[in-house]
Amino acid sequence: MVRAVVMAFAVVSIVVQSLFLGAVGWAVTNPRAVTDAVTVSQFDPTPAIAGYASRAGMSERGRFLFYASTPQIVEGDAFDALCSRDEPDIGVLGCYTLADGRIYLYEITNLDLQAFEVVVAAHEMLHAAWDRLSADDQAALVAPLEEAFASIDPDDELVERIAAYEDFDPTSRIPELYAILGTELADLPDELEEHYAEYFDDRAAVVALWQEVKAIFVELEAELNRLNTELERLSLEIEAEQAAANAAAAVLEADITAFNNRASRPGGYSSQSAFERDRQALLARQDALTASIDATNAKITTYNTLVEEFTALNEEAAALDKDLNIERQPLEPTE
């Protein structure tokens, strides 16, 4: 009986040892997973960071990878030193550093744009996920990612955005498509939906936040373009009307001079009725020209009002871009 007990303990000892040796072997072949687990166990997310994970609809795995990247919200200049690149009209709101696997997020203080922080957090989490995929898994995702991207309207700003990424780093196309499509596109091929489901319990939540923020800029840009088109139309009309008025005024002035010269000559008019007829015709032309000039001046007033609206909207757009860490080149109204 004692032997049995001893043998039992011996068996248990061997089993435990086998499990331990197996764990050591797994750790050797999966050092990143071990490091991630240790990092997450020691990471204490701020309420803001935890809120990003929740609002983005991250799954347990997505949240794990987000925390494994020890995400940090960083202010202005300090963030630029970590992430930004100096290009006009390009705003960097977050980055995942391949060297040390860290996520840095730009602090957005504009309350109307804070949903963007959640989208960026999810975007960078997907970069962390991509970084942990095997080369074979990454290669298998290329075709469905390109398929999804090909379905996008060529005029969509995303096409230009991907081109900007490629100009900066030609190798970034697929990793950026992976992070962008997973957070911004509502409809994806089933293969991608199944893949992203590992990282999101509710991917629609982060897509909705993206659409909410995007709408702000789409509407603002549409209004700026509408005003610019109207200003261009008015400018052409005003220019044409002023040229026509100047020409009509010159002809009228010459006709008035001729009328006065004729009226001042003895016998210039054979009758008072003929004199009055020509005089009234000139007065009518003068009144019509005055009315035309008044109408043009009203258009000029409208034009100047629209310029003020355009300028105010342009300043609003510039302020929004500044809030998003973008060095902007403002759109100028038509002269």
mmCIF file with all atom_site columns, N, CA and C in Angstrom, residues 212-271:
data_model
loop_
_atom_site.group_PDB
_atom_site.id
_atom_site.type_symbol
_atom_site.label_atom_id
_atom_site.label_alt_id
_atom_site.label_comp_id
_atom_site.label_asym_id
_atom_site.label_entity_id
_atom_site.label_seq_id
_atom_site.pdbx_PDB_ins_code
_atom_site.Cartn_x
_atom_site.Cartn_y
_atom_site.Cartn_z
_atom_site.occupancy
_atom_site.B_iso_or_equiv
_atom_site.pdbx_formal_charge
_atom_site.auth_seq_id
_atom_site.auth_comp_id
_atom_site.auth_asym_id
_atom_site.auth_atom_id
_atom_site.pdbx_PDB_model_num
ATOM 1   N N  . GLU A 1 212 ? -19.497 57.911  -38.188 1.00 0.00 ? 212 GLU A N  1
ATOM 2   C CA . GLU A 1 212 ? -19.927 59.121  -37.474 1.00 0.00 ? 212 GLU A CA 1
ATOM 3   C C  . GLU A 1 212 ? -18.914 60.246  -37.656 1.00 0.00 ? 212 GLU A C  1
ATOM 4   N N  . VAL A 1 213 ? -17.648 59.940  -37.479 1.00 0.00 ? 213 VAL A N  1
ATOM 5   C CA . VAL A 1 213 ? -16.612 60.961  -37.612 1.00 0.00 ? 213 VAL A CA 1
ATOM 6   C C  . VAL A 1 213 ? -16.421 61.359  -39.071 1.00 0.00 ? 213 VAL A C  1
ATOM 7   N N  . LYS A 1 214 ? -16.433 60.379  -39.947 1.00 0.00 ? 214 LYS A N  1
ATOM 8   C CA . LYS A 1 214 ? -16.249 60.662  -41.370 1.00 0.00 ? 214 LYS A CA 1
ATOM 9   C C  . LYS A 1 214 ? -17.332 61.601  -41.881 1.00 0.00 ? 214 LYS A C  1
ATOM 10  N N  . ALA A 1 215 ? -18.555 61.428  -41.383 1.00 0.00 ? 215 ALA A N  1
ATOM 11  C CA . ALA A 1 215 ? -19.672 62.259  -41.841 1.00 0.00 ? 215 ALA A CA 1
ATOM 12  C C  . ALA A 1 215 ? -19.418 63.736  -41.561 1.00 0.00 ? 215 ALA A C  1
ATOM 13  N N  . ILE A 1 216 ? -18.751 64.036  -40.449 1.00 0.00 ? 216 ILE A N  1
ATOM 14  C CA . ILE A 1 216 ? -18.448 65.429  -40.109 1.00 0.00 ? 216 ILE A CA 1
ATOM 15  C C  . ILE A 1 216 ? -17.623 66.065  -41.218 1.00 0.00 ? 216 ILE A C  1
ATOM 16  N N  . PHE A 1 217 ? -16.615 65.349  -41.683 1.00 0.00 ? 217 PHE A N  1
ATOM 17  C CA . PHE A 1 217 ? -15.716 65.895  -42.690 1.00 0.00 ? 217 PHE A CA 1
ATOM 18  C C  . PHE A 1 217 ? -16.325 65.843  -44.085 1.00 0.00 ? 217 PHE A C  1
ATOM 19  N N  . VAL A 1 218 ? -17.106 64.815  -44.362 1.00 0.00 ? 218 VAL A N  1
ATOM 20  C CA . VAL A 1 218 ? -17.766 64.721  -45.666 1.00 0.00 ? 218 VAL A CA 1
ATOM 21  C C  . VAL A 1 218 ? -18.736 65.887  -45.843 1.00 0.00 ? 218 VAL A C  1
ATOM 22  N N  . GLU A 1 219 ? -19.528 66.167  -44.812 1.00 0.00 ? 219 GLU A N  1
ATOM 23  C CA . GLU A 1 219 ? -20.502 67.258  -44.884 1.00 0.00 ? 219 GLU A CA 1
ATOM 24  C C  . GLU A 1 219 ? -19.804 68.610  -44.981 1.00 0.00 ? 219 GLU A C  1
ATOM 25  N N  . LEU A 1 220 ? -18.722 68.777  -44.223 1.00 0.00 ? 220 LEU A N  1
ATOM 26  C CA . LEU A 1 220 ? -17.990 70.038  -44.256 1.00 0.00 ? 220 LEU A CA 1
ATOM 27  C C  . LEU A 1 220 ? -17.347 70.258  -45.623 1.00 0.00 ? 220 LEU A C  1
ATOM 28  N N  . GLU A 1 221 ? -16.746 69.220  -46.165 1.00 0.00 ? 221 GLU A N  1
ATOM 29  C CA . GLU A 1 221 ? -16.120 69.333  -47.479 1.00 0.00 ? 221 GLU A CA 1
ATOM 30  C C  . GLU A 1 221 ? -17.166 69.603  -48.555 1.00 0.00 ? 221 GLU A C  1
ATOM 31  N N  . ALA A 1 222 ? -18.322 68.944  -48.443 1.00 0.00 ? 222 ALA A N  1
ATOM 32  C CA . ALA A 1 222 ? -19.387 69.157  -49.423 1.00 0.00 ? 222 ALA A CA 1
ATOM 33  C C  . ALA A 1 222 ? -19.863 70.606  -49.397 1.00 0.00 ? 222 ALA A C  1
ATOM 34  N N  . GLU A 1 223 ? -20.000 71.173  -48.204 1.00 0.00 ? 223 GLU A N  1
ATOM 35  C CA . GLU A 1 223 ? -20.444 72.564  -48.085 1.00 0.00 ? 223 GLU A CA 1
ATOM 36  C C  . GLU A 1 223 ? -19.380 73.521  -48.615 1.00 0.00 ? 223 GLU A C  1
ATOM 37  N N  . LEU A 1 224 ? -18.113 73.240  -48.328 1.00 0.00 ? 224 LEU A N  1
ATOM 38  C CA . LEU A 1 224 ? -17.037 74.068  -48.872 1.00 0.00 ? 224 LEU A CA 1
ATOM 39  C C  . LEU A 1 224 ? -17.037 74.017  -50.400 1.00 0.00 ? 224 LEU A C  1
ATOM 40  N N  . ASN A 1 225 ? -17.205 72.839  -50.951 1.00 0.00 ? 225 ASN A N  1
ATOM 41  C CA . ASN A 1 225 ? -17.229 72.707  -52.408 1.00 0.00 ? 225 ASN A CA 1
ATOM 42  C C  . ASN A 1 225 ? -18.445 73.395  -53.013 1.00 0.00 ? 225 ASN A C  1
ATOM 43  N N  . ARG A 1 226 ? -19.601 73.294  -52.316 1.00 0.00 ? 226 ARG A N  1
ATOM 44  C CA . ARG A 1 226 ? -20.811 73.964  -52.803 1.00 0.00 ? 226 ARG A CA 1
ATOM 45  C C  . ARG A 1 226 ? -20.603 75.470  -52.839 1.00 0.00 ? 226 ARG A C  1
ATOM 46  N N  . LEU A 1 227 ? -20.055 76.007  -51.741 1.00 0.00 ? 227 LEU A N  1
ATOM 47  C CA . LEU A 1 227 ? -19.814 77.444  -51.676 1.00 0.00 ? 227 LEU A CA 1
ATOM 48  C C  . LEU A 1 227 ? -18.794 77.870  -52.725 1.00 0.00 ? 227 LEU A C  1
ATOM 49  N N  . ASN A 1 228 ? -17.767 77.082  -52.903 1.00 0.00 ? 228 ASN A N  1
ATOM 50  C CA . ASN A 1 228 ? -16.743 77.431  -53.881 1.00 0.00 ? 228 ASN A CA 1
ATOM 51  C C  . ASN A 1 228 ? -17.321 77.441  -55.297 1.00 0.00 ? 228 ASN A C  1
ATOM 52  N N  . THR A 1 229 ? -18.184 76.464  -55.592 1.00 0.00 ? 229 THR A N  1
ATOM 53  C CA . THR A 1 229 ? -18.838 76.416  -56.903 1.00 0.00 ? 229 THR A CA 1
ATOM 54  C C  . THR A 1 229 ? -19.737 77.629  -57.105 1.00 0.00 ? 229 THR A C  1
ATOM 55  N N  . GLU A 1 230 ? -20.486 77.990  -56.064 1.00 0.00 ? 230 GLU A N  1
ATOM 56  C CA . GLU A 1 230 ? -21.374 79.159  -56.143 1.00 0.00 ? 230 GLU A CA 1
ATOM 57  C C  . GLU A 1 230 ? -20.563 80.442  -56.301 1.00 0.00 ? 230 GLU A C  1
ATOM 58  N N  . LEU A 1 231 ? -19.453 80.542  -55.586 1.00 0.00 ? 231 LEU A N  1
ATOM 59  C CA . LEU A 1 231 ? -18.597 81.722  -55.707 1.00 0.00 ? 231 LEU A CA 1
ATOM 60  C C  . LEU A 1 231 ? -18.005 81.821  -57.109 1.00 0.00 ? 231 LEU A C  1
ATOM 61  N N  . GLU A 1 232 ? -17.618 80.699  -57.651 1.00 0.00 ? 232 GLU A N  1
ATOM 62  C CA . GLU A 1 232 ? -17.065 80.699  -59.009 1.00 0.00 ? 232 GLU A CA 1
ATOM 63  C C  . GLU A 1 232 ? -18.127 81.134  -60.016 1.00 0.00 ? 232 GLU A C  1
ATOM 64  N N  . ARG A 1 233 ? -19.350 80.623  -59.857 1.00 0.00 ? 233 ARG A N  1
ATOM 65  C CA . ARG A 1 233 ? -20.442 81.004  -60.765 1.00 0.00 ? 233 ARG A CA 1
ATOM 66  C C  . ARG A 1 233 ? -20.723 82.497  -60.666 1.00 0.00 ? 233 ARG A C  1
ATOM 67  N N  . LEU A 1 234 ? -20.849 82.996  -59.435 1.00 0.00 ? 234 LEU A N  1
ATOM 68  C CA . LEU A 1 234 ? -21.135 84.419  -59.235 1.00 0.00 ? 234 LEU A CA 1
ATOM 69  C C  . LEU A 1 234 ? -20.005 85.292  -59.764 1.00 0.00 ? 234 LEU A C  1
ATOM 70  N N  . SER A 1 235 ? -18.786 84.850  -59.550 1.00 0.00 ? 235 SER A N  1
ATOM 71  C CA . SER A 1 235 ? -17.638 85.630  -60.021 1.00 0.00 ? 235 SER A CA 1
ATOM 72  C C  . SER A 1 235 ? -17.676 85.801  -61.534 1.00 0.00 ? 235 SER A C  1
ATOM 73  N N  . LEU A 1 236 ? -17.980 84.724  -62.251 1.00 0.00 ? 236 LEU A N  1
ATOM 74  C CA . LEU A 1 236 ? -18.061 84.796  -63.712 1.00 0.00 ? 236 LEU A CA 1
ATOM 75  C C  . LEU A 1 236 ? -19.213 85.696  -64.150 1.00 0.00 ? 236 LEU A C  1
ATOM 76  N N  . GLU A 1 237 ? -20.364 85.563  -63.472 1.00 0.00 ? 237 GLU A N  1
ATOM 77  C CA . GLU A 1 237 ? -21.524 86.393  -63.818 1.00 0.00 ? 237 GLU A CA 1
ATOM 78  C C  . GLU A 1 237 ? -21.226 87.866  -63.558 1.00 0.00 ? 237 GLU A C  1
ATOM 79  N N  . ILE A 1 238 ? -20.639 88.150  -62.406 1.00 0.00 ? 238 ILE A N  1
ATOM 80  C CA . ILE A 1 238 ? -20.336 89.541  -62.051 1.00 0.00 ? 238 ILE A CA 1
ATOM 81  C C  . ILE A 1 238 ? -19.345 90.142  -63.044 1.00 0.00 ? 238 ILE A C  1
ATOM 82  N N  . GLU A 1 239 ? -18.331 89.367  -63.380 1.00 0.00 ? 239 GLU A N  1
ATOM 83  C CA . GLU A 1 239 ? -17.328 89.851  -64.339 1.00 0.00 ? 239 GLU A CA 1
ATOM 84  C C  . GLU A 1 239 ? -17.972 90.150  -65.690 1.00 0.00 ? 239 GLU A C  1
ATOM 85  N N  . ALA A 1 240 ? -18.847 89.255  -66.159 1.00 0.00 ? 240 ALA A N  1
ATOM 86  C CA . ALA A 1 240 ? -19.509 89.457  -67.453 1.00 0.00 ? 240 ALA A CA 1
ATOM 87  C C  . ALA A 1 240 ? -20.455 90.649  -67.401 1.00 0.00 ? 240 ALA A C  1
ATOM 88  N N  . GLU A 1 241 ? -21.219 90.764  -66.314 1.00 0.00 ? 241 GLU A N  1
ATOM 89  C CA . GLU A 1 241 ? -22.179 91.862  -66.189 1.00 0.00 ? 241 GLU A CA 1
ATOM 90  C C  . GLU A 1 241 ? -21.465 93.202  -66.066 1.00 0.00 ? 241 GLU A C  1
ATOM 91  N N  . GLN A 1 242 ? -20.348 93.239  -65.353 1.00 0.00 ? 242 GLN A N  1
ATOM 92  C CA . GLN A 1 242 ? -19.601 94.491  -65.239 1.00 0.00 ? 242 GLN A CA 1
ATOM 93  C C  . GLN A 1 242 ? -19.033 94.908  -66.595 1.00 0.00 ? 242 GLN A C  1
ATOM 94  N N  . ALA A 1 243 ? -18.543 93.926  -67.354 1.00 0.00 ? 243 ALA A N  1
ATOM 95  C CA . ALA A 1 243 ? -18.022 94.245  -68.690 1.00 0.00 ? 243 ALA A CA 1
ATOM 96  C C  . ALA A 1 243 ? -19.139 94.762  -69.591 1.00 0.00 ? 243 ALA A C  1
ATOM 97  N N  . ALA A 1 244 ? -20.303 94.105  -69.524 1.00 0.00 ? 244 ALA A N  1
ATOM 98  C CA . ALA A 1 244 ? -21.445 94.545  -70.339 1.00 0.00 ? 244 ALA A CA 1
ATOM 99  C C  . ALA A 1 244 ? -21.913 95.927  -69.916 1.00 0.00 ? 244 ALA A C  1
ATOM 100 N N  . ALA A 1 245 ? -21.941 96.192  -68.609 1.00 0.00 ? 245 ALA A N  1
ATOM 101 C CA . ALA A 1 245 ? -22.377 97.499  -68.104 1.00 0.00 ? 245 ALA A CA 1
ATOM 102 C C  . ALA A 1 245 ? -21.409 98.593  -68.534 1.00 0.00 ? 245 ALA A C  1
ATOM 103 N N  . ASN A 1 246 ? -20.116 98.296  -68.479 1.00 0.00 ? 246 ASN A N  1
ATOM 104 C CA . ASN A 1 246 ? -19.125 99.290  -68.902 1.00 0.00 ? 246 ASN A CA 1
ATOM 105 C C  . ASN A 1 246 ? -19.284 99.610  -70.387 1.00 0.00 ? 246 ASN A C  1
ATOM 106 N N  . ALA A 1 247 ? -19.513 98.564  -71.179 1.00 0.00 ? 247 ALA A N  1
ATOM 107 C CA . ALA A 1 247 ? -19.700 98.784  -72.620 1.00 0.00 ? 247 ALA A CA 1
ATOM 108 C C  . ALA A 1 247 ? -20.977 99.577  -72.885 1.00 0.00 ? 247 ALA A C  1
ATOM 109 N N  . ALA A 1 248 ? -22.068 99.206  -72.190 1.00 0.00 ? 248 ALA A N  1
ATOM 110 C CA . ALA A 1 248 ? -23.345 99.914  -72.368 1.00 0.00 ? 248 ALA A CA 1
ATOM 111 C C  . ALA A 1 248 ? -23.233 101.357 -71.907 1.00 0.00 ? 248 ALA A C  1
ATOM 112 N N  . ALA A 1 249 ? -22.497 101.585 -70.819 1.00 0.00 ? 249 ALA A N  1
ATOM 113 C CA . ALA A 1 249 ? -22.325 102.945 -70.304 1.00 0.00 ? 249 ALA A CA 1
ATOM 114 C C  . ALA A 1 249 ? -21.548 103.801 -71.298 1.00 0.00 ? 249 ALA A C  1
ATOM 115 N N  . ALA A 1 250 ? -20.545 103.211 -71.937 1.00 0.00 ? 250 ALA A N  1
ATOM 116 C CA . ALA A 1 250 ? -19.754 103.968 -72.915 1.00 0.00 ? 250 ALA A CA 1
ATOM 117 C C  . ALA A 1 250 ? -20.608 104.358 -74.116 1.00 0.00 ? 250 ALA A C  1
ATOM 118 N N  . VAL A 1 251 ? -21.425 103.415 -74.594 1.00 0.00 ? 251 VAL A N  1
ATOM 119 C CA . VAL A 1 251 ? -22.307 103.708 -75.727 1.00 0.00 ? 251 VAL A CA 1
ATOM 120 C C  . VAL A 1 251 ? -23.340 104.754 -75.331 1.00 0.00 ? 251 VAL A C  1
ATOM 121 N N  . LEU A 1 252 ? -23.923 104.594 -74.133 1.00 0.00 ? 252 LEU A N  1
ATOM 122 C CA . LEU A 1 252 ? -24.934 105.547 -73.672 1.00 0.00 ? 252 LEU A CA 1
ATOM 123 C C  . LEU A 1 252 ? -24.334 106.939 -73.522 1.00 0.00 ? 252 LEU A C  1
ATOM 124 N N  . GLU A 1 253 ? -23.121 107.006 -72.972 1.00 0.00 ? 253 GLU A N  1
ATOM 125 C CA . GLU A 1 253 ? -22.470 108.311 -72.814 1.00 0.00 ? 253 GLU A CA 1
ATOM 126 C C  . GLU A 1 253 ? -22.251 108.980 -74.167 1.00 0.00 ? 253 GLU A C  1
ATOM 127 N N  . ALA A 1 254 ? -21.839 108.193 -75.151 1.00 0.00 ? 254 ALA A N  1
ATOM 128 C CA . ALA A 1 254 ? -21.635 108.748 -76.500 1.00 0.00 ? 254 ALA A CA 1
ATOM 129 C C  . ALA A 1 254 ? -22.961 109.214 -77.094 1.00 0.00 ? 254 ALA A C  1
ATOM 130 N N  . ASP A 1 255 ? -24.027 108.444 -76.887 1.00 0.00 ? 255 ASP A N  1
ATOM 131 C CA . ASP A 1 255 ? -25.341 108.812 -77.423 1.00 0.00 ? 255 ASP A CA 1
ATOM 132 C C  . ASP A 1 255 ? -25.883 110.054 -76.722 1.00 0.00 ? 255 ASP A C  1
ATOM 133 N N  . ILE A 1 256 ? -25.639 110.172 -75.418 1.00 0.00 ? 256 ILE A N  1
ATOM 134 C CA . ILE A 1 256 ? -26.091 111.368 -74.688 1.00 0.00 ? 256 ILE A CA 1
ATOM 135 C C  . ILE A 1 256 ? -25.339 112.598 -75.189 1.00 0.00 ? 256 ILE A C  1
ATOM 136 N N  . THR A 1 257 ? -24.033 112.439 -75.416 1.00 0.00 ? 257 THR A N  1
ATOM 137 C CA . THR A 1 257 ? -23.239 113.556 -75.947 1.00 0.00 ? 257 THR A CA 1
ATOM 138 C C  . THR A 1 257 ? -23.766 113.981 -77.319 1.00 0.00 ? 257 THR A C  1
ATOM 139 N N  . ALA A 1 258 ? -24.057 112.987 -78.152 1.00 0.00 ? 258 ALA A N  1
ATOM 140 C CA . ALA A 1 258 ? -24.590 113.292 -79.488 1.00 0.00 ? 258 ALA A CA 1
ATOM 141 C C  . ALA A 1 258 ? -25.950 113.975 -79.373 1.00 0.00 ? 258 ALA A C  1
ATOM 142 N N  . PHE A 1 259 ? -26.789 113.494 -78.456 1.00 0.00 ? 259 PHE A N  1
ATOM 143 C CA . PHE A 1 259 ? -28.110 114.098 -78.253 1.00 0.00 ? 259 PHE A CA 1
ATOM 144 C C  . PHE A 1 259 ? -27.968 115.550 -77.802 1.00 0.00 ? 259 PHE A C  1
ATOM 145 N N  . ASN A 1 260 ? -27.093 115.794 -76.840 1.00 0.00 ? 260 ASN A N  1
ATOM 146 C CA . ASN A 1 260 ? -26.907 117.155 -76.332 1.00 0.00 ? 260 ASN A CA 1
ATOM 147 C C  . ASN A 1 260 ? -26.368 118.081 -77.418 1.00 0.00 ? 260 ASN A C  1
ATOM 148 N N  . ASN A 1 261 ? -25.421 117.552 -78.203 1.00 0.00 ? 261 ASN A N  1
ATOM 149 C CA . ASN A 1 261 ? -24.882 118.373 -79.294 1.00 0.00 ? 261 ASN A CA 1
ATOM 150 C C  . ASN A 1 261 ? -25.979 118.721 -80.296 1.00 0.00 ? 261 ASN A C  1
ATOM 151 N N  . ARG A 1 262 ? -26.806 117.749 -80.628 1.00 0.00 ? 262 ARG A N  1
ATOM 152 C CA . ARG A 1 262 ? -27.894 117.991 -81.583 1.00 0.00 ? 262 ARG A CA 1
ATOM 153 C C  . ARG A 1 262 ? -28.896 118.978 -81.007 1.00 0.00 ? 262 ARG A C  1
ATOM 154 N N  . ALA A 1 263 ? -29.232 118.787 -79.704 1.00 0.00 ? 263 ALA A N  1
ATOM 155 C CA . ALA A 1 263 ? -30.236 119.658 -79.086 1.00 0.00 ? 263 ALA A CA 1
ATOM 156 C C  . ALA A 1 263 ? -29.742 121.092 -78.955 1.00 0.00 ? 263 ALA A C  1
ATOM 157 N N  . SER A 1 264 ? -28.412 121.255 -78.854 1.00 0.00 ? 264 SER A N  1
ATOM 158 C CA . SER A 1 264 ? -27.871 122.609 -78.660 1.00 0.00 ? 264 SER A CA 1
ATOM 159 C C  . SER A 1 264 ? -27.724 123.375 -79.978 1.00 0.00 ? 264 SER A C  1
ATOM 160 N N  . ARG A 1 265 ? -27.848 122.669 -81.089 1.00 0.00 ? 265 ARG A N  1
ATOM 161 C CA . ARG A 1 265 ? -27.722 123.346 -82.375 1.00 0.00 ? 265 ARG A CA 1
ATOM 162 C C  . ARG A 1 265 ? -29.085 123.917 -82.791 1.00 0.00 ? 265 ARG A C  1
ATOM 163 N N  . PRO A 1 266 ? -29.102 125.127 -83.329 1.00 0.00 ? 266 PRO A N  1
ATOM 164 C CA . PRO A 1 266 ? -30.370 125.668 -83.832 1.00 0.00 ? 266 PRO A CA 1
ATOM 165 C C  . PRO A 1 266 ? -30.923 124.763 -84.933 1.00 0.00 ? 266 PRO A C  1
ATOM 166 N N  . GLY A 1 267 ? -32.161 124.371 -84.769 1.00 0.00 ? 267 GLY A N  1
ATOM 167 C CA . GLY A 1 267 ? -32.797 123.509 -85.752 1.00 0.00 ? 267 GLY A CA 1
ATOM 168 C C  . GLY A 1 267 ? -32.385 122.060 -85.646 1.00 0.00 ? 267 GLY A C  1
ATOM 169 N N  . GLY A 1 268 ? -31.678 121.743 -84.559 1.00 0.00 ? 268 GLY A N  1
ATOM 170 C CA . GLY A 1 268 ? -31.244 120.355 -84.396 1.00 0.00 ? 268 GLY A CA 1
ATOM 171 C C  . GLY A 1 268 ? -32.426 119.408 -84.331 1.00 0.00 ? 268 GLY A C  1
ATOM 172 N N  . TYR A 1 269 ? -33.473 119.831 -83.686 1.00 0.00 ? 269 TYR A N  1
ATOM 173 C CA . TYR A 1 269 ? -34.713 119.060 -83.636 1.00 0.00 ? 269 TYR A CA 1
ATOM 174 C C  . TYR A 1 269 ? -35.802 119.901 -84.274 1.00 0.00 ? 269 TYR A C  1
ATOM 175 N N  . SER A 1 270 ? -36.523 119.289 -85.153 1.00 0.00 ? 270 SER A N  1
ATOM 176 C CA . SER A 1 270 ? -37.558 120.031 -85.873 1.00 0.00 ? 270 SER A CA 1
ATOM 177 C C  . SER A 1 270 ? -38.822 120.214 -85.051 1.00 0.00 ? 270 SER A C  1
ATOM 178 N N  . SER A 1 271 ? -38.946 119.373 -83.993 1.00 0.00 ? 271 SER A N  1
ATOM 179 C CA . SER A 1 271 ? -40.148 119.483 -83.161 1.00 0.00 ? 271 SER A CA 1
ATOM 180 C C  . SER A 1 271 ? -39.822 119.088 -81.727 1.00 0.00 ? 271 SER A C  1
#
